[in-house]
Amino acid sequence: MTSNEQTLATFQTRVRQMILRFRQLKEENDELYALLDKSENDIKTLHEKLDQQVKDYNSLKMAKMIEITDGDLDAARTRLSKLIRDVNKCITILTDQKTD
């Protein structure tokens, strides 16, 4: 085998090794992108759950505010009336904004 043939064989071997390494890295890259997509989806799901939990908490807090006890019926009525007035004000404001 001449020097040129040996150099060419070495070059071919190196190219095959590089191609093999490229394929391995491409496969690893694809796996990492899939893992990233899954993680992003998990984060999105967790954010949605967190938002729902916050809404549930606020609903419970509101329910606690209007909870009626035997000794506090008048105060509860007053509080409920105030909440209704606040809601009516909000509806009025939203209606006015919608017509503008």
Tab-separated table of C-alpha atoms in Angstrom:
chain	number	residue	atom	x	y	z
A	1	MET	CA	0.000	0.000	0.000
A	2	THR	CA	1.432	3.307	-1.019
A	3	SER	CA	1.565	6.362	1.107
A	4	ASN	CA	-1.307	7.981	-0.804
A	5	GLU	CA	-3.472	4.877	-0.446
A	6	GLN	CA	-2.768	4.745	3.264
A	7	THR	CA	-3.605	8.434	3.632
A	8	LEU	CA	-6.814	7.925	1.654
A	9	ALA	CA	-7.801	4.917	3.793
A	10	THR	CA	-7.151	6.909	6.962
A	11	PHE	CA	-9.178	9.794	5.573
A	12	GLN	CA	-12.070	7.458	4.697
A	13	THR	CA	-11.973	5.973	8.181
A	14	ARG	CA	-12.053	9.416	9.765
A	15	VAL	CA	-14.959	10.484	7.534
A	16	ARG	CA	-16.924	7.355	8.522
A	17	GLN	CA	-16.207	8.080	12.187
A	18	MET	CA	-17.361	11.664	11.749
A	19	ILE	CA	-20.554	10.524	9.991
A	20	LEU	CA	-21.241	8.033	12.780
A	21	ARG	CA	-20.624	10.699	15.423
A	22	PHE	CA	-22.854	13.134	13.522
A	23	ARG	CA	-25.686	10.599	13.497
A	24	GLN	CA	-25.256	9.966	17.214
A	25	LEU	CA	-25.308	13.680	17.985
A	26	LYS	CA	-28.325	14.218	15.729
A	27	GLU	CA	-30.206	11.443	17.524
A	28	GLU	CA	-29.247	12.892	20.916
A	29	ASN	CA	-30.334	16.351	19.739
A	30	ASP	CA	-33.714	14.988	18.616
A	31	GLU	CA	-34.176	13.307	22.007
A	32	LEU	CA	-33.303	16.524	23.814
A	33	TYR	CA	-35.768	18.522	21.705
A	34	ALA	CA	-38.473	15.948	22.484
A	35	LEU	CA	-37.638	16.219	26.187
A	36	LEU	CA	-37.774	20.017	25.961
A	37	ASP	CA	-41.185	19.901	24.260
A	38	LYS	CA	-42.486	17.548	26.945
A	39	SER	CA	-41.143	19.803	29.687
A	40	GLU	CA	-42.746	22.865	28.099
A	41	ASN	CA	-46.071	21.033	27.889
A	42	ASP	CA	-45.749	19.991	31.537
A	43	ILE	CA	-45.018	23.584	32.536
A	44	LYS	CA	-48.030	24.796	30.566
A	45	THR	CA	-50.249	22.209	32.256
A	46	LEU	CA	-48.925	23.166	35.684
A	47	HIS	CA	-49.539	26.857	34.980
A	48	GLU	CA	-53.119	26.059	33.987
A	49	LYS	CA	-53.582	24.040	37.185
A	50	LEU	CA	-52.095	26.872	39.224
A	51	ASP	CA	-54.442	29.392	37.598
A	52	GLN	CA	-57.402	27.126	38.362
A	53	GLN	CA	-56.265	26.728	41.964
A	54	VAL	CA	-55.994	30.504	42.328
A	55	LYS	CA	-59.514	30.887	40.942
A	56	ASP	CA	-60.794	28.196	43.304
A	57	TYR	CA	-59.050	29.885	46.229
A	58	ASN	CA	-60.577	33.240	45.339
A	59	SER	CA	-64.005	31.614	45.057
A	60	LEU	CA	-63.605	30.021	48.467
A	61	LYS	CA	-62.414	33.308	49.903
A	62	MET	CA	-65.480	35.027	48.460
A	63	ALA	CA	-67.731	32.284	49.819
A	64	LYS	CA	-66.145	32.694	53.232
A	65	MET	CA	-66.776	36.425	53.076
A	66	ILE	CA	-70.493	35.912	52.483
A	67	GLU	CA	-70.857	32.977	54.863
A	68	ILE	CA	-73.829	33.529	57.075
A	69	THR	CA	-73.703	32.666	60.726
A	70	ASP	CA	-76.685	32.775	63.088
A	71	GLY	CA	-75.456	35.785	65.046
A	72	ASP	CA	-74.230	37.724	62.014
A	73	LEU	CA	-77.218	37.636	59.645
A	74	ASP	CA	-77.610	41.424	59.355
A	75	ALA	CA	-73.897	41.923	58.748
A	76	ALA	CA	-73.971	39.205	56.121
A	77	ARG	CA	-76.947	40.867	54.403
A	78	THR	CA	-75.132	44.192	54.422
A	79	ARG	CA	-71.980	42.602	53.032
A	80	LEU	CA	-73.975	40.764	50.353
A	81	SER	CA	-75.790	43.947	49.393
A	82	LYS	CA	-72.467	45.750	49.059
A	83	LEU	CA	-71.120	42.955	46.863
A	84	ILE	CA	-74.219	43.124	44.681
A	85	ARG	CA	-73.831	46.907	44.344
A	86	ASP	CA	-70.168	46.443	43.408
A	87	VAL	CA	-71.105	43.878	40.768
A	88	ASN	CA	-73.794	46.178	39.398
A	89	LYS	CA	-71.271	49.030	39.216
A	90	CYS	CA	-68.866	46.811	37.335
A	91	ILE	CA	-71.586	45.752	34.914
A	92	THR	CA	-72.502	49.391	34.341
A	93	ILE	CA	-68.889	50.351	33.711
A	94	LEU	CA	-68.418	47.442	31.307
A	95	THR	CA	-71.631	48.291	29.494
A	96	ASP	CA	-70.555	51.930	29.158
A	97	GLN	CA	-67.161	50.892	27.825
A	98	LYS	CA	-68.729	48.519	25.342
A	99	THR	CA	-71.002	51.195	23.899
A	100	ASP	CA	-68.132	53.688	23.506
